[in-house]
Short mmCIF file of C-alpha atoms in Angstrom, two decimals:
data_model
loop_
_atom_site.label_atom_id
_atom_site.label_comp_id
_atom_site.label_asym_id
_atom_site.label_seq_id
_atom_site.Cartn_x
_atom_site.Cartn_y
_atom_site.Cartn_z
CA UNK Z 1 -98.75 -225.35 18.04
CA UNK Z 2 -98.26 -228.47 15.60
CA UNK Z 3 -97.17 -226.63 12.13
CA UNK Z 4 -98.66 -228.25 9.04
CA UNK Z 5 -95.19 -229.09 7.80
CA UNK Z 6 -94.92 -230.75 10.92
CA UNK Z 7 -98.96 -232.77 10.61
CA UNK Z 8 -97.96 -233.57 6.60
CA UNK Z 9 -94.74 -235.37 8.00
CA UNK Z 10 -96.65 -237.57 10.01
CA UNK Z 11 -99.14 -237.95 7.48
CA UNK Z 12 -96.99 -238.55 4.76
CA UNK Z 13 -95.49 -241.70 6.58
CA UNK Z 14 -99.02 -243.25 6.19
CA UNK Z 15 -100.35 -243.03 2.35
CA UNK Z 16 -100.47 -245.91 0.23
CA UNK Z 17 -101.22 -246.70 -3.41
CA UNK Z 18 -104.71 -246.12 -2.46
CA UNK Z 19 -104.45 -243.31 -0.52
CA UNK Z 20 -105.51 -241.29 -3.78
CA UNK Z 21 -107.87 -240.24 -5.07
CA UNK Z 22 -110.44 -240.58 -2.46
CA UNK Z 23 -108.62 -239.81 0.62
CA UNK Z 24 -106.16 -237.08 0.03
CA UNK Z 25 -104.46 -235.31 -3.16
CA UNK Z 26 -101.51 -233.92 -3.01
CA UNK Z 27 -101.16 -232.71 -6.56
CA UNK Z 28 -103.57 -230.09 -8.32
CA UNK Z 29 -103.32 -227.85 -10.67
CA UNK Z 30 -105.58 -224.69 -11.46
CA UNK Z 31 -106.46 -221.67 -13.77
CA UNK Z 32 -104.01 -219.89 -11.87
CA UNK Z 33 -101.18 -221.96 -13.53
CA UNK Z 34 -101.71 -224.09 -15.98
CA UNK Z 35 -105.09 -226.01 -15.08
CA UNK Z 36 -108.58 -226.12 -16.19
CA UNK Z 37 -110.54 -225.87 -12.78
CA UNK Z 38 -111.00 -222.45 -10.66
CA UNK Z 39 -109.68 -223.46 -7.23
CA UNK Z 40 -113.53 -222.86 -6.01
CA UNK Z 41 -114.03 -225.70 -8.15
CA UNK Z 42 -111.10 -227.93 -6.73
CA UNK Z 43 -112.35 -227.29 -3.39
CA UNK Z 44 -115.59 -227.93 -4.10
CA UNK Z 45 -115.00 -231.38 -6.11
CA UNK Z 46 -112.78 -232.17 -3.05
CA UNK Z 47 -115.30 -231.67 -0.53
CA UNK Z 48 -117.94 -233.64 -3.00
CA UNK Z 49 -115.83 -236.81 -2.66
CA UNK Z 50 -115.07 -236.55 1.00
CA UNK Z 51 -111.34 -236.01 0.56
CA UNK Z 52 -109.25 -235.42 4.14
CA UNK Z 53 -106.86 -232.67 2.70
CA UNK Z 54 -105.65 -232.07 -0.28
CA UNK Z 55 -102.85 -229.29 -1.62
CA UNK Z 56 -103.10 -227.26 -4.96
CA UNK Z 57 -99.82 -227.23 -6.23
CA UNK Z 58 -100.01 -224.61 -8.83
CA UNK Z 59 -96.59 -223.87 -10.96
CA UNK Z 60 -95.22 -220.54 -9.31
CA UNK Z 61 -98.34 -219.54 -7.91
CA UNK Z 62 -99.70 -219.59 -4.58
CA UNK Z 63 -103.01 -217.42 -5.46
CA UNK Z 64 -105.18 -221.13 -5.68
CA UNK Z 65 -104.32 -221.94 -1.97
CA UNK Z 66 -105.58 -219.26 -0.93
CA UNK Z 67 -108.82 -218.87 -3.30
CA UNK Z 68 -109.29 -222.30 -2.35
CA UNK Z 69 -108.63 -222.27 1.38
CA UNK Z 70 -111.41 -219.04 1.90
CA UNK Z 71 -113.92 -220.94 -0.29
CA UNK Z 72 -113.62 -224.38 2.07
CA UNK Z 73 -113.34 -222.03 5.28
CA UNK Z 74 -116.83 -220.34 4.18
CA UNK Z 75 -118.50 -223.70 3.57
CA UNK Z 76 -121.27 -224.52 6.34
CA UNK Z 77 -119.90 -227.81 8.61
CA UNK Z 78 -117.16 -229.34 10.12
CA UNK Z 79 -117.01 -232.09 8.11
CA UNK Z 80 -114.48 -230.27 5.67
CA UNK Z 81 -110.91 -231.04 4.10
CA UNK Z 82 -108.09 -229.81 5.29
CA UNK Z 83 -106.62 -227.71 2.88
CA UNK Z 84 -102.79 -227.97 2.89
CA UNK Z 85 -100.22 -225.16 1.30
CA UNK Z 86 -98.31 -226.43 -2.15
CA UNK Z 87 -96.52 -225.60 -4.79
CA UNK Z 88 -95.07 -227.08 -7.86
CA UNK Z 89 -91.11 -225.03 -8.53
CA UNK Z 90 -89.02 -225.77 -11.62
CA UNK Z 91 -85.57 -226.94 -10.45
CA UNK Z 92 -81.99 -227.91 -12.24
CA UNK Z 93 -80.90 -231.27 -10.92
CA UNK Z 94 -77.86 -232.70 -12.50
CA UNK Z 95 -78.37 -230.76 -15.30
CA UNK Z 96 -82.32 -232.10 -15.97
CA UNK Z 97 -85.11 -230.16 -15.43
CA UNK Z 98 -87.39 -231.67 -12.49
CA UNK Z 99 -90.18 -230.16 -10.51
CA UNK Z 100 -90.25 -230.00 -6.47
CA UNK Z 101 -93.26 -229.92 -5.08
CA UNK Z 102 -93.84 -227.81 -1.72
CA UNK Z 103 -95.86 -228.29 1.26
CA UNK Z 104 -96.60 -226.69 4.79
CA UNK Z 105 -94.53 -223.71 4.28
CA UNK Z 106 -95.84 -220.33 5.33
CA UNK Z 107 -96.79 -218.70 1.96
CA UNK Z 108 -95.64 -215.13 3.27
CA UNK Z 109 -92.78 -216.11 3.78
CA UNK Z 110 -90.38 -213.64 2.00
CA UNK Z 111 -87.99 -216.41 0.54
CA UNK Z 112 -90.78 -217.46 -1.58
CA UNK Z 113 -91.72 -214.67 -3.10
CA UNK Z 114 -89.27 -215.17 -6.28
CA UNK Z 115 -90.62 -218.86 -6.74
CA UNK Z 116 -94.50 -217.13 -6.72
CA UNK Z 117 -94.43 -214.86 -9.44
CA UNK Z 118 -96.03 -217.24 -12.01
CA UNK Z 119 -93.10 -218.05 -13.96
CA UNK Z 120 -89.84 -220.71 -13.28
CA UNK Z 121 -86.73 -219.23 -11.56
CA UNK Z 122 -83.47 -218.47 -13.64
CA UNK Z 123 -80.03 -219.06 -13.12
CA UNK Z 124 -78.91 -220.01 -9.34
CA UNK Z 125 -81.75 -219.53 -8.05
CA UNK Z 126 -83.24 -222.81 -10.11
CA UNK Z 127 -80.68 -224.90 -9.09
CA UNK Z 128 -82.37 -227.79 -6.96
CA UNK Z 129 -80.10 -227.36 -3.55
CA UNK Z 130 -81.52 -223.68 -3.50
CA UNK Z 131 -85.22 -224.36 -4.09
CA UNK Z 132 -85.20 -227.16 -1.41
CA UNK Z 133 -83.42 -224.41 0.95
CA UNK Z 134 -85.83 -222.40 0.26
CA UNK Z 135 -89.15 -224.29 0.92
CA UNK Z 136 -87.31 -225.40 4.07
CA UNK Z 137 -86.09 -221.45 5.31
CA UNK Z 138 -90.55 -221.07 4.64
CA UNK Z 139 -90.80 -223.99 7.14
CA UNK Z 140 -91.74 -226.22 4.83
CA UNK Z 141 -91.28 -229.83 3.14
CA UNK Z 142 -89.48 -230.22 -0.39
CA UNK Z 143 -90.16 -233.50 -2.34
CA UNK Z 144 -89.54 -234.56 -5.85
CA UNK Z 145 -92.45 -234.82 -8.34
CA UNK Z 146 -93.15 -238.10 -10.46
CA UNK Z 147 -89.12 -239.01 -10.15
CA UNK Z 148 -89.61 -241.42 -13.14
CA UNK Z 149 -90.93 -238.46 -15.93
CA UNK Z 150 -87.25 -236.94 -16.59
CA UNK Z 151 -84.25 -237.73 -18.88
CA UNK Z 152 -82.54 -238.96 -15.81
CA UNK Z 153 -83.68 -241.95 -14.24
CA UNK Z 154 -85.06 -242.51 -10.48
CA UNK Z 155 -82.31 -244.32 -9.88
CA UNK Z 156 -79.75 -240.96 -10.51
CA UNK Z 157 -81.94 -238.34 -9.38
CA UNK Z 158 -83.57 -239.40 -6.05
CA UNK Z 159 -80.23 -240.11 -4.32
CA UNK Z 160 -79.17 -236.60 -5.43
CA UNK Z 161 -82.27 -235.12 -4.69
CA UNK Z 162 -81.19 -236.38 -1.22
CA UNK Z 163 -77.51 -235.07 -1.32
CA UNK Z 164 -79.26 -232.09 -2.10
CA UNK Z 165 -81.73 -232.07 1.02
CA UNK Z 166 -85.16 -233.11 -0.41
CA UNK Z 167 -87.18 -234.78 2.40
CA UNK Z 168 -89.07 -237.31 -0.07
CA UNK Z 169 -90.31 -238.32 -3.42
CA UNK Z 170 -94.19 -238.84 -5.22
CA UNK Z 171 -94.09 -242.39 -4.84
CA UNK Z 172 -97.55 -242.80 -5.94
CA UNK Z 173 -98.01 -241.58 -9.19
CA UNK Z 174 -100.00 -242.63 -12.62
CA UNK Z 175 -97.66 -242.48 -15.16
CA UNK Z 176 -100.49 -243.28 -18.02
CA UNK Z 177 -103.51 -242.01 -18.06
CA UNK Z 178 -105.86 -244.90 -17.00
CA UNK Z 179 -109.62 -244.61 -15.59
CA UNK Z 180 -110.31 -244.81 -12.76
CA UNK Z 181 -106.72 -243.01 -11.75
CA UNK Z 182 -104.37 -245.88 -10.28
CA UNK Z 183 -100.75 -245.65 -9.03
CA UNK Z 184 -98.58 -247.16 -12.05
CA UNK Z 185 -97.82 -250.36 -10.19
CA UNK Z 186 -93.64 -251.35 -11.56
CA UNK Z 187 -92.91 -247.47 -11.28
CA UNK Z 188 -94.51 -247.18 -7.67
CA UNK Z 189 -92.64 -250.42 -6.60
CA UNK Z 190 -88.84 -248.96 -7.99
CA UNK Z 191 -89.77 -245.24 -6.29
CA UNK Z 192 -90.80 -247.16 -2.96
CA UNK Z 193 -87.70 -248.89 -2.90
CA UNK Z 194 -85.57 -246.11 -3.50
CA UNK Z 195 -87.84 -243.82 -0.46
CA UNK Z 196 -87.30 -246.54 1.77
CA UNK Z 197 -83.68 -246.86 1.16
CA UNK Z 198 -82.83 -243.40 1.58
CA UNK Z 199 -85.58 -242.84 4.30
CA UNK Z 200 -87.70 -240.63 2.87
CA UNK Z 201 -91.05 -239.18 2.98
CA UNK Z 202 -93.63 -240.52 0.31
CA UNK Z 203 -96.69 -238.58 -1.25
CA UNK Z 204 -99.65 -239.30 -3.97
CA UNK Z 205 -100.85 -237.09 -6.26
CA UNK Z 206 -103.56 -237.11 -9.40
CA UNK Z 207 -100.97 -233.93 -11.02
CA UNK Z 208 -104.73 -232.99 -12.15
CA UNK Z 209 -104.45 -230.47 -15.21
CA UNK Z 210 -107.99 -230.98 -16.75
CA UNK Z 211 -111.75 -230.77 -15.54
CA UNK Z 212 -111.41 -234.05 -12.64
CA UNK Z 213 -110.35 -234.10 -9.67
CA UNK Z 214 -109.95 -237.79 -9.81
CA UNK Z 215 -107.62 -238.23 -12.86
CA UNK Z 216 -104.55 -237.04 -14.37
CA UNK Z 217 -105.37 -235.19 -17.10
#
């Protein structure tokens, strides 16, 4: 049986700048972190715009995957997204706070459980090397959110997210706020580069906080 760790890796390898927000989304928040939208109502604005999959990707919580998963599984059709596992863990990485975002892990898994309970890990356990281990002991993928929003730049932090483990980066990623949502084109260009280099997977994302689906905030 083909995991979903093991589909999004294939998958992964095919997104483009316009891969989002009509296709896929990789990056959602909801009321069960910090977002503005039930995860009834991400599923339901996903299925509205005829998205393939998309992940919610709530800080420390996994409680909107599985709201949202039951309310897209109940929905009459076949026609319906594929609803992916995610999660959004604050990490330490050369001293800067970053965020990893999960995907395809099992969410029972028991090594997860610390990184679920709605607020960012301490000590070792936020260090970057042991959040990556730990998405990958749940069978899942680790990649680095929006590389170009810390105090370190892409440049420094992707090649040691690598040393570190991480299996990709958000390449595609607005970095403004524009309308209609767009990849931020320099930014996407200089994270591209630096995914191909190092051979990793690349992923695109709205990071939706706010009411749509289809933007950033």
């Amino acid at each position: 049986m083909v995991t979903q760790a093991e589909t999004l890796r294939g998958l992964f390898r095919t997104l483009t700048a316009t891969s989002c927000p009509y296709r896929y989304n990789f990056h959602l928040h909801t009321i069960c972190s910090d977002g503005q939208l039930t995860p009834q109502q991400v599923a339901q604005q996903a299925m509205i715009h005829g998205l393939k999959g998309f992940a919610i990707t709530d800080h420390h919580a996994l409680e909107g995957y599985f709201q949202a998963r039951t309310y897209v599984e109940a929905y009459p059709g076949t026609d319906r997204p594929q609803v992916y596992t995610g999660i959004e863990i604050t990490a330490q990485l050369l001293d800067t706070e970053v965020h990893i975002l999960g995907y395809g892990f099992d969410p029972h898994a028991p090594i997860l459980h610390r990184y679920a309970m709605g607020s960012a890990p301490e000590g070792e356990w936020a260090q970057a090397e042991r959040v990556i281990a730990a998405l990958h002991e749940a069978g899942g993928l680790a990649i680095l959110a929006h590389p170009a929003r810390y105090r370190l730049p892409a440049e420094q932090l992707i090649p040691a997210a690598v040393a570190r483990g991480i299996d990709g980066v958000e390449t595609y990623y607005c970095y403004g706020n524009p309308e209609p949502w767009e990849s931020t084109p320099e930014t996407t260009a200089l994270v591209h580069r630096l995914a191909v280099e190092h051979q990793l997977l690349e992923t695109c994302g709205t990071d939706t906080h706010g009411q749509d689906i289809l933007v950033r905030r």
